[in-house]
Every structure is written in C-alpha cells, then in structure tokens.
C-alpha cells in the first residue's frame, strides 16, 4: 500500500510526524508531498530537522497568495503529482489550505482520503480554517477525530461512516519530543529567562493580525499583562504578523520581547516552562493543555472546547480588560487537569485503521 502524506505548514509537519514515524516502523511505502505553503527556514525545514523527518519527495513551491490562487496552484500541482505517483491513500492533517487542496485533489481522482484531526468546529465560518474543516470532512473516507466531541460534530452533519476516535497526534508529538527538547541547549538561559518567570505569546490568525484594531488591542493587552504581572512577555513572531506589525506601524510595548519563530524543540522547552500562554494558535491550546500550562486564547471562539471544559484554557477575545481578567484567573488556576485529547498512540492507531481500510476495500 502506498501512502501520500500531503503537508505544507508548520502545524501539519508537527502533527503528521507521529504518523510518519509509525509508517516507518511498519515498513510501509509512503511519500511526503509538500505544497510549499510555508517555505521560510524557521516555518518549514527546521521542523523536518527537529523531528527527523525524511525529505519530501516533491515540493510544489506554491508559496503565499490569496486563498483562491494559493489553493488553486496546489490543486494543479497535486493532481499532476498523484497522476505520476498513484497513491492508494492520501492523508492530510488539520485545516489549512494545503489540507483542502490535498483532500480535494485526491477525492476527485477517487483516491481514498484520510483526515487526521477531523471533526473540529469553531462554528464561525468567517475563519478560512472552518471552511476547510467542513469541506475536507465531507469528502474524506476516513476521519480520525481527536475526541468524542469532534465525532459528535461530524454526526450532527450526517458524517458517520469511517469515523474513528483516535486521540490527537499532538499528544504523541509532545511526549516523543519533550525529553529531546529538554536535552537541547538551554533556550531559557539563552534568552535570559527563568522557569515560570515569563508569559509566552503567539499570534497569527487572519481575523486578528489582518485587523489593525485587533492587533492594536492585543499589543495594549500584552503591555498591560507585563505591567501588572511583572512577568516578561516573550513573543516568537509568525511572519504574517511581523509583516502586519510593520504595515500597520504598530509599536511593541516595553517588556514584550519579539523574537524570531523557533524550531519545535526550542519552542517546546519555552512552552513547557512558561507561567502562561497567550495565543490564538490551535496547536498551542492543545500543547499547553498537555504540558500543564494555563492558556488564555485571544479569539472569540475555539474548536478545542475540551481544553476549556477541563479548566486548561479560557477564550477571551482581544479586548485588553478581558485579556487581563483571563490572565489573572489562569495564573491562579490549579494545573491538575486531566488531558482530554486522548492517550499517546494516535499515530499508531491511525496507521492500523488505514491498513484495515485497505484490506476491506481491496
Ligand atoms: C496558515 C494557515 C493557518 C495555520 C497557519 C499555521 C490557511 C488558510 N492558514 O496561516 O490555518 O494556522 O498557517 O502557521 O491555510 N509567510 C512567510 N514565510 C512562510 C509562510 C508565510 O513569510 O514560510 C508569510 C507571507 O507573508 C504570507 C503570510 O505569512 O503571505 C501568511 O502565510 P499563509 O500560509 O497564507 O497563512 P498563515 O497565516 O501562515
Ligand atoms: N511552534 C513552533 N515555533 C514557534 C511557534 C509555534 O515550533 O515559534 C509550533 C507549536 O509548538 C505548535 C505549532 O507550531 O506545534 C503551532 O503552529 P501555529 O500556531 O502556527 O498553527 P495552528 O496550530 O494555529 O494551526
């Protein structure tokens, strides 16, 4: 059986890594197909190095662009590639434009599609990711949901065939790499930080960073958090956000330290020892929940409600008062929640289900 794993952005590389590892362990025939949606060294290659992933067979180098143009270029490239490589199954992970293009190109060619991290819903169709999630789930043959909640989301939309609750592969990615991360050079020392002495922040959502007023709000909030808590705020800045900080000519408050994006192992270290995370990232909401680090989410909704239910996360939007309220509450919180994202082994469960599927289809 030949698998094509389509990926293109930072979170897909991280969360697909446990599936890749399992395919290698089982001696399966697979290839990595990179769309090139992310291409800067610190958004792309560093993750292949840190996670010791094989090089992609092909990189379509589609790069950045408006949604239609970017997704369209991916579709053209993926179709041509699948015609040559003839995979038996295509796997995609998450909710990016790469995922939509990978699933759509395969489905139109009658190649079975497996969607890793299926069934997540923010119920906010203004988010490009929500459109991608819904569309991909409805054309996938196998849907690997991280939790019962995500399986129920699918059921409400009439998607019941091929649904498997496997847990989230991020649990594997964190557990498999945390020790390795800790053995790495000491990122905290390099940045002059002490364990528990700083807040980690990241932000890149279109609805936040493409809006000057929301960006300005978040910056004000970060300044106030630093002022009130006396903690440093460390901010590895996503390139989209960097560009808009410049375009909107926004000033970063004192005590907010802007740094370049980090590789996964360095970032994991910084995340694991943070007092708190302030973020609009999906992956960070999950990783913090796994690591026992409280999270304050700078969005109006989340597709990860399980993290909120167990008390690991609060969703506060971008108004400074609400952000501060969330920070006060979460800094004082117990960190003893049970992780709701499944047990380790999601990568192995996904590969087993794919192999079974192939047997029944053959
Ligand atoms: C994409 C995903 C988002 C995901 C995020 C992970 C979509 C619709 N969005 O958002 O769901 O959470 O990746 O980080 O698929 N850029 C660079 N170098 C890069 C990549 C991007 O400089 O390697 C800059 C470019 O200016 C580009 C901008 O970032 O225009 C946005 O990149 P894009 O891939 O379109 O969206 P992300 O915001 O990264
Ligand atoms: N990440 C990283 N370095 C950084 C910021 C994030 O390695 O400087 C990792 C993080 O640990 C997580 C993933 O990137 O695994 C999350 O990606 P992102 O926030 O870009 O996307 P999202 O999860 O919101 O789709």
CSV table of N, CA and C and ligand atoms in Angstrom, one decimal, residues 9-11 37-40 43 64-65 67 70 95-98 128-129 132 204-205 238-240 243, ligand 1:
chain,number,residue,atom,x,y,z
A,9,UNK,N,2.4,23.3,6.0
A,9,UNK,CA,2.6,24.3,7.0
A,9,UNK,C,3.2,23.7,8.3
A,10,UNK,N,3.7,24.7,9.2
A,10,UNK,CA,4.3,24.3,10.4
A,10,UNK,C,3.5,23.3,11.3
A,11,UNK,N,2.2,23.6,11.6
A,11,UNK,CA,1.5,22.7,12.4
A,11,UNK,C,1.3,21.3,11.8
A,37,UNK,N,3.4,25.7,1.1
A,37,UNK,CA,2.6,26.9,1.6
A,37,UNK,C,3.5,27.6,2.6
A,38,UNK,N,4.2,26.9,3.5
A,38,UNK,CA,5.2,27.5,4.3
A,38,UNK,C,6.6,27.2,3.7
A,39,UNK,N,7.5,28.1,3.7
A,39,UNK,CA,8.7,27.9,3.0
A,39,UNK,C,9.9,28.6,3.7
A,40,UNK,N,9.7,29.5,4.6
A,40,UNK,CA,10.9,30.1,5.3
A,40,UNK,C,11.5,29.0,6.1
A,43,UNK,N,9.9,28.3,9.4
A,43,UNK,CA,8.5,27.8,9.4
A,43,UNK,C,8.4,26.4,8.7
A,64,UNK,N,3.1,31.9,-1.0
A,64,UNK,CA,2.0,32.6,-0.4
A,64,UNK,C,1.1,33.2,-1.5
A,65,UNK,N,-0.1,33.6,-1.1
A,65,UNK,CA,-1.0,34.3,-2.0
A,65,UNK,C,-2.4,34.3,-1.5
A,67,UNK,N,-6.3,33.2,-1.0
A,67,UNK,CA,-6.8,31.8,-0.8
A,67,UNK,C,-7.0,31.1,-2.1
A,70,UNK,N,-3.8,30.5,-4.1
A,70,UNK,CA,-2.9,29.5,-3.4
A,70,UNK,C,-3.4,28.1,-3.5
A,95,UNK,N,-6.4,21.8,9.0
A,95,UNK,CA,-7.5,22.7,8.5
A,95,UNK,C,-6.9,23.8,7.6
A,96,UNK,N,-5.8,23.6,7.0
A,96,UNK,CA,-5.2,24.7,6.2
A,96,UNK,C,-5.6,24.6,4.8
A,97,UNK,N,-5.2,25.6,3.9
A,97,UNK,CA,-5.5,25.5,2.5
A,97,UNK,C,-4.8,24.2,1.9
A,98,UNK,N,-3.6,23.9,2.4
A,98,UNK,CA,-3.0,22.6,1.9
A,98,UNK,C,-3.9,21.4,2.1
A,128,UNK,N,-11.2,31.1,7.7
A,128,UNK,CA,-10.9,30.3,6.5
A,128,UNK,C,-10.7,28.8,6.9
A,129,UNK,N,-10.2,28.6,8.1
A,129,UNK,CA,-9.9,27.2,8.5
A,129,UNK,C,-11.2,26.5,8.7
A,132,UNK,N,-12.4,25.1,5.5
A,132,UNK,CA,-11.6,24.0,5.1
A,132,UNK,C,-12.0,22.7,5.9
A,204,UNK,N,-1.3,34.7,15.0
A,204,UNK,CA,-1.1,34.7,13.5
A,204,UNK,C,-2.5,34.6,12.8
A,205,UNK,N,-3.6,34.4,13.5
A,205,UNK,CA,-4.9,34.2,12.9
A,205,UNK,C,-5.2,35.4,12.0
A,238,UNK,N,5.2,35.1,14.2
A,238,UNK,CA,4.9,34.5,12.9
A,238,UNK,C,5.1,35.5,11.8
A,239,UNK,N,5.6,35.1,10.6
A,239,UNK,CA,5.9,36.1,9.5
A,239,UNK,C,4.8,36.9,9.1
A,240,UNK,N,3.6,36.3,9.1
A,240,UNK,CA,2.4,37.1,8.7
A,240,UNK,C,2.2,38.3,9.7
A,243,UNK,N,4.9,41.0,9.3
A,243,UNK,CA,4.6,41.9,8.1
A,243,UNK,C,3.6,42.9,8.5
B,1,LIG,C1,-1.6,29.2,7.7
B,1,LIG,C2,-3.0,28.5,7.8
B,1,LIG,C3,-3.5,28.6,9.3
B,1,LIG,C4,-2.4,28.0,10.2
B,1,LIG,C5,-1.1,28.6,9.9
B,1,LIG,C6,0.0,27.9,10.8
B,1,LIG,C7,-4.6,28.7,5.9
B,1,LIG,C8,-5.8,29.4,5.4
B,1,LIG,N1,-4.0,29.3,7.0
B,1,LIG,O1,-1.7,30.6,8.0
B,1,LIG,O2,-4.7,27.9,9.4
B,1,LIG,O3,-2.8,28.1,11.5
B,1,LIG,O4,-0.7,28.5,8.6
B,1,LIG,O5,1.1,28.8,11.0
B,1,LIG,O6,-4.2,27.7,5.4
B,1,LIG,N2,4.9,33.7,5.3
B,1,LIG,C9,6.3,33.8,5.3
B,1,LIG,N3,7.0,32.6,5.3
B,1,LIG,C10,6.4,31.4,5.3
B,1,LIG,C11,5.0,31.4,5.3
B,1,LIG,C12,4.3,32.5,5.3
B,1,LIG,O7,6.9,34.8,5.2
B,1,LIG,O8,7.1,30.4,5.3
B,1,LIG,C13,4.2,35.0,5.3
B,1,LIG,C14,3.8,35.5,4.0
B,1,LIG,O9,3.9,36.9,4.0
B,1,LIG,C15,2.4,35.1,3.8
B,1,LIG,C16,1.8,35.1,5.2
B,1,LIG,O10,3.0,34.8,6.0
B,1,LIG,O11,1.6,35.9,3.0
B,1,LIG,C17,0.7,34.1,5.5
B,1,LIG,O12,1.0,32.8,5.1
B,1,LIG,P1,-0.2,31.8,4.8
B,1,LIG,O13,0.4,30.4,4.6
B,1,LIG,O14,-1.0,32.3,3.7
B,1,LIG,O15,-1.1,31.8,6.1
B,1,LIG,P2,-0.7,31.6,7.6
B,1,LIG,O16,-1.1,32.9,8.3
B,1,LIG,O17,0.7,31.1,7.7
